[in-house]
XYZ file of C-alpha atoms in Angstrom:
398
model
C 94.745 97.133 81.884
C 97.695 97.811 84.129
C 99.215 94.759 85.461
C 99.985 95.515 89.247
C 103.187 93.383 89.307
C 104.579 95.881 86.631
C 104.310 98.946 88.743
C 107.646 100.708 88.682
C 109.291 102.275 91.977
C 110.561 105.827 91.701
C 111.596 106.222 95.387
C 113.611 104.310 97.846
C 112.197 101.345 99.573
C 110.559 102.270 102.880
C 111.836 100.538 106.003
C 110.422 97.192 106.839
C 108.525 97.303 110.280
C 105.434 95.152 110.724
C 103.208 93.851 113.613
C 102.288 90.882 111.499
C 103.963 87.946 109.838
C 102.712 88.742 106.548
C 104.989 90.185 104.319
C 104.111 92.467 101.399
C 105.083 91.895 97.661
C 105.953 95.869 97.487
C 106.150 98.857 99.419
C 104.864 102.546 98.691
C 104.544 105.802 100.502
C 101.020 106.266 99.398
C 98.143 104.489 97.800
C 94.936 106.320 96.552
C 91.802 104.067 96.220
C 89.724 105.186 93.363
C 90.578 106.883 90.111
C 87.914 108.988 89.686
C 88.400 112.867 89.392
C 88.973 113.302 93.211
C 91.352 110.343 93.437
C 93.237 111.573 90.412
C 93.414 114.993 92.070
C 94.705 113.875 95.097
C 97.395 111.520 93.217
C 98.372 114.581 91.364
C 98.867 116.584 94.440
C 101.033 114.005 96.318
C 103.384 113.410 93.284
C 103.667 117.009 92.746
C 104.294 117.894 96.237
C 106.103 114.710 97.413
C 108.029 113.762 94.384
C 110.505 111.753 96.190
C 107.942 109.452 97.613
C 106.129 106.483 95.752
C 102.367 106.864 95.035
C 100.033 104.541 93.281
C 96.256 104.937 92.362
C 94.329 101.865 92.137
C 90.775 101.533 90.453
C 88.496 98.629 89.754
C 87.739 99.791 86.369
C 89.703 99.334 83.177
C 89.709 103.177 82.681
C 89.907 106.145 85.093
C 86.789 107.845 86.093
C 84.260 105.384 84.618
C 81.652 105.983 87.435
C 80.251 109.198 88.926
C 83.276 111.455 87.330
C 82.001 110.356 83.822
C 78.220 110.719 84.426
C 77.603 114.191 85.508
C 76.418 117.371 84.340
C 80.170 118.558 83.625
C 79.429 121.863 85.263
C 81.896 124.136 87.052
C 79.650 125.356 90.174
C 79.809 128.759 91.649
C 79.272 127.610 95.073
C 76.087 129.198 96.248
C 73.626 126.533 97.161
C 74.844 124.711 100.267
C 75.230 126.151 104.009
C 78.053 129.021 104.177
C 80.186 127.072 106.640
C 79.970 123.563 104.823
C 83.045 121.969 103.150
C 80.871 121.866 99.905
C 80.642 125.652 99.957
C 84.183 126.163 101.001
C 85.931 123.612 98.780
C 83.408 124.355 95.741
C 84.562 128.041 95.688
C 88.277 127.152 96.338
C 87.787 124.663 93.713
C 86.458 126.895 91.169
C 89.062 129.389 91.671
C 91.640 126.737 91.271
C 90.263 125.334 88.227
C 89.923 128.857 86.549
C 93.519 129.465 87.410
C 94.745 126.046 85.658
C 92.290 125.863 82.631
C 93.672 128.609 80.793
C 97.249 127.100 80.992
C 96.077 123.614 79.519
C 94.275 122.446 76.713
C 91.574 121.274 78.864
C 88.212 122.358 76.752
C 86.155 124.805 79.333
C 83.676 127.597 78.821
C 82.430 130.078 81.707
C 79.185 130.107 79.966
C 77.230 131.549 83.151
C 74.005 130.339 84.637
C 70.481 131.598 85.378
C 68.427 130.098 87.982
C 64.935 130.910 86.974
C 61.917 131.870 89.687
C 58.463 131.499 88.414
C 56.639 132.947 91.344
C 57.183 135.569 94.000
C 58.107 133.030 96.633
C 60.816 131.873 94.496
C 62.052 135.491 93.957
C 62.303 135.813 97.373
C 64.530 132.615 97.320
C 66.718 134.156 94.667
C 67.172 137.126 96.877
C 68.333 135.179 99.726
C 70.752 133.267 97.623
C 71.910 136.601 96.174
C 72.479 137.990 99.656
C 74.597 134.839 100.541
C 76.352 134.936 97.504
C 77.591 138.435 98.550
C 78.650 137.179 101.773
C 80.738 134.395 100.278
C 82.258 136.798 97.752
C 80.593 135.110 94.668
C 79.516 137.509 92.160
C 75.491 137.110 91.153
C 73.092 139.449 89.890
C 69.225 139.384 90.349
C 67.666 140.199 86.888
C 63.867 140.753 86.238
C 61.803 138.390 83.902
C 61.778 140.942 80.909
C 65.433 140.995 80.994
C 65.721 137.308 81.114
C 63.543 136.848 78.462
C 65.545 139.372 76.253
C 68.732 137.220 77.259
C 67.016 133.703 76.768
C 63.862 133.979 74.639
C 62.994 130.413 75.135
C 62.943 130.774 78.992
C 59.707 131.803 81.054
C 60.757 133.694 84.182
C 59.327 135.913 86.860
C 62.957 136.757 87.461
C 66.307 135.194 87.713
C 69.567 134.928 89.374
C 72.612 135.256 87.070
C 75.858 133.435 88.214
C 78.539 134.672 85.714
C 81.386 132.226 87.090
C 79.507 128.917 86.526
C 80.952 127.332 83.676
C 81.122 123.607 81.856
C 84.217 121.619 81.532
C 85.353 118.608 79.421
C 85.534 116.220 82.513
C 87.307 113.473 80.424
C 89.904 115.916 79.253
C 90.507 117.029 82.960
C 90.883 113.624 84.073
C 93.245 112.873 81.313
C 95.259 115.754 82.309
C 95.495 114.791 85.853
C 96.344 111.257 84.879
C 99.291 112.561 82.689
C 100.601 114.673 85.613
C 100.819 111.640 88.014
C 102.566 109.555 85.460
C 104.720 112.503 84.421
C 105.624 113.069 88.269
C 106.717 109.571 88.641
C 103.368 108.018 90.134
C 101.693 104.944 88.869
C 98.052 104.055 88.210
C 96.923 100.263 88.649
C 93.620 99.492 86.599
C 91.191 96.742 86.672
C 92.279 96.127 90.351
C 90.111 95.908 93.517
C 91.021 96.286 97.447
C 90.101 92.980 99.174
C 91.419 93.753 102.618
C 93.352 96.441 104.426
C 94.972 95.627 107.748
C 96.743 98.020 110.303
C 100.353 97.591 111.120
C 102.886 99.500 113.246
C 103.989 102.107 110.480
C 101.084 101.825 107.851
C 98.843 99.601 106.137
C 98.889 96.203 104.485
C 96.393 96.358 101.416
C 95.581 93.360 99.374
C 94.817 93.907 95.719
C 93.065 91.722 93.328
C 94.055 91.835 89.654
C 91.371 91.247 87.955
C 88.885 92.725 90.489
C 86.971 89.443 90.777
C 89.626 87.917 92.620
C 90.314 85.252 89.872
C 93.712 86.206 89.346
C 96.619 87.737 91.320
C 96.588 89.066 94.802
C 99.311 91.564 95.529
C 99.998 92.711 99.164
C 101.058 96.362 99.276
C 102.475 97.872 102.169
C 101.887 101.599 102.203
C 102.633 104.411 104.818
C 99.212 106.264 103.908
C 95.950 105.366 102.466
C 93.413 107.570 100.715
C 90.084 106.127 100.321
C 88.404 108.175 97.518
C 86.537 105.162 96.115
C 83.389 107.201 95.232
C 80.310 104.856 95.375
C 82.093 102.293 97.128
C 83.941 104.493 99.664
C 81.884 103.211 102.553
C 82.840 99.616 101.893
C 86.531 100.374 101.788
C 86.734 102.351 104.763
C 84.574 99.721 106.435
C 87.467 97.315 105.894
C 89.096 99.074 108.921
C 85.954 100.638 110.658
C 83.479 97.931 110.790
C 79.957 99.324 109.552
C 81.110 102.806 110.348
C 79.827 104.318 106.947
C 76.662 103.950 105.080
C 76.071 105.198 101.437
C 72.912 105.691 99.615
C 72.811 105.660 95.770
C 71.041 108.372 94.191
C 70.233 107.783 90.258
C 69.934 110.401 88.080
C 68.876 110.383 84.635
C 69.742 112.774 81.659
C 67.300 113.323 78.585
C 69.085 114.660 75.411
C 67.433 117.362 73.270
C 67.308 117.254 69.523
C 65.262 120.225 68.508
C 66.319 123.427 67.059
C 67.017 125.492 70.324
C 69.709 127.997 71.196
C 70.696 129.150 74.772
C 73.344 131.290 75.924
C 73.349 130.017 79.587
C 72.988 127.195 81.602
C 69.291 127.231 82.856
C 68.486 125.916 86.244
C 64.881 126.133 88.232
C 64.996 126.902 91.730
C 66.177 124.119 93.669
C 64.099 121.782 96.000
C 64.630 122.723 99.922
C 66.176 119.754 100.793
C 68.891 119.760 98.236
C 68.702 116.205 97.203
C 69.516 117.612 93.936
C 69.548 121.012 92.186
C 66.329 120.116 89.845
C 66.145 119.034 86.145
C 68.027 121.676 84.595
C 69.450 122.458 81.095
C 73.180 122.258 80.404
C 75.354 122.400 77.334
C 78.434 120.437 76.644
C 81.435 121.409 74.984
C 80.062 120.204 71.547
C 77.001 122.431 72.206
C 74.985 119.459 73.057
C 72.169 120.129 74.918
C 70.685 117.970 77.704
C 68.166 117.917 80.680
C 68.622 116.587 84.129
C 69.334 114.829 86.412
C 66.154 113.664 88.167
C 67.047 111.697 91.442
C 65.869 108.261 92.566
C 67.245 106.133 95.261
C 68.137 102.742 94.062
C 69.887 99.843 95.798
C 72.451 98.826 93.130
C 75.497 101.080 92.596
C 75.684 99.606 88.899
C 72.438 100.180 87.732
C 72.697 102.707 84.943
C 69.393 101.589 83.481
C 67.766 104.711 81.801
C 63.916 103.837 81.826
C 61.769 105.394 78.935
C 58.331 104.980 80.158
C 55.522 106.953 79.944
C 55.448 108.214 83.385
C 59.058 109.116 83.695
C 58.928 110.957 80.444
C 56.020 113.022 81.615
C 57.887 113.940 84.804
C 60.663 115.335 82.995
C 58.456 117.165 80.256
C 56.539 118.739 83.265
C 59.784 119.790 85.053
C 61.220 121.356 81.777
C 58.123 122.913 80.837
C 58.033 124.759 84.071
C 60.736 127.109 82.908
C 61.003 126.363 79.151
C 57.320 125.999 77.967
C 57.967 125.646 74.178
C 60.260 122.491 74.548
C 58.945 119.841 72.126
C 58.493 116.493 74.199
C 59.179 114.586 70.925
C 62.610 115.869 70.689
C 63.526 114.479 74.085
C 65.424 111.260 74.172
C 67.010 109.257 77.122
C 70.613 109.804 77.269
C 72.543 108.289 80.299
C 72.170 107.942 83.760
C 74.676 108.931 86.801
C 74.751 107.524 90.446
C 75.526 109.715 93.304
C 77.204 108.644 96.494
C 74.787 110.125 99.013
C 75.364 110.349 102.822
C 71.826 111.517 103.155
C 69.025 109.101 102.649
C 65.518 109.354 101.182
C 63.844 112.302 103.014
C 66.952 113.162 104.821
C 68.065 116.987 105.032
C 71.560 118.300 103.975
C 74.728 116.214 104.711
C 78.171 117.461 104.015
C 81.222 115.975 102.510
C 82.897 113.823 105.055
C 86.776 114.109 104.821
C 88.658 113.050 107.700
C 91.881 111.348 108.927
C 90.673 108.123 111.116
C 93.102 108.739 113.746
C 90.784 108.973 116.549
C 90.165 105.111 115.864
C 93.876 104.638 116.099
C 94.266 104.546 112.196
C 96.705 107.414 111.610
C 97.615 108.085 107.800
C 93.952 106.504 106.780
C 91.850 109.057 105.142
C 88.301 108.694 104.371
C 86.630 110.666 101.927
C 82.677 109.711 102.226
C 79.755 111.026 100.230
C 81.701 113.086 97.512
C 78.945 113.884 95.122
C 77.969 117.164 93.482
C 80.027 119.554 93.466
C 82.638 117.138 93.798
C 83.770 117.769 90.174
C 84.126 121.304 90.928
C 85.770 120.955 94.199
C 88.286 118.101 93.081
C 91.467 120.243 93.313
C 90.355 122.134 96.322
C 89.450 118.641 98.029
C 93.184 117.433 97.048
C 94.499 120.365 98.824
C 92.384 120.049 101.802
C 93.463 116.292 102.278
C 97.092 117.352 101.629
C 96.932 119.436 104.185
C 95.661 116.846 106.638
C 99.044 115.117 106.494
C 101.210 115.418 109.408
C 104.179 117.338 107.984
């Protein structure tokens, strides 16, 4: 727990100029709301590029990255699934490049293991061909492989054909976030945990942000004046931006469950099925982590509660998983599958709706200059994180 009142100051105090009689307890140049991987990446970018400014990162949890950033597949995506001109595509490809440039110079565990997207029918083979052609346009390396070559590479897999993505990888997301956190504090920035935002008020030169420590409001309230506010609050980003923009944003919560597999099995790549057409998710796929632990998931179900990490192990849910997995790995033993954990994605698209892109913008058209909203940052947010930080930094008026 980081008591907010103990935050140190590493830059000169800002000039006081308020359009309200309310006076702040402290002043900073930048406040980043949300200490998941994207908020930490933004904080690292600000403290590196603007080292003379004061920057704090706030999160309501007791540790960084306790929600979406810690409950995902830990995959470094290639950037081939989404529309070519979308932010998800552009930032995923750029983020992958930035990660693979950074990771060899750090102690963060990672592995460019590669991925096979497997087709079971001629129609799915045609989809792979389209994906391959799009990859070529995007400059992302992929290869179409016939079924016999796929089976030779991965004997456990059934496939009519597959698309090989060599640049797909895995990363220790916790190690990555630890690295970003250390960079922020090493650069003179500060991180305030166990602290929530209760109100945001625009002033002449910036924003008055009320912060509650602990987050339930039972303790201290600290009022911070900040020249800039970056809302990267993940599952709660709509609520944070709506403190200024009344009911502008609405997020849906897509819970995905992962099953661990404890049977004797060896794979050399991540294994994905062809995804559903609406891209609500990429299908129930096989991934491995840095400890070679195999897991399957996630599925997706829309829920109302962003804190519901319940992992049901009922017969119907297990059977859905088994059928999805055995469509491309028919010899998997269902008795070796065990519910592992759940993650929740902040989705702009509701149930049945088509693809919707990341929403990353400065709210200046509504009179809120230097207030930046990041809404619906789900997959591939981990891969894109460094590129998102770069994109947001470039929105700041120099």
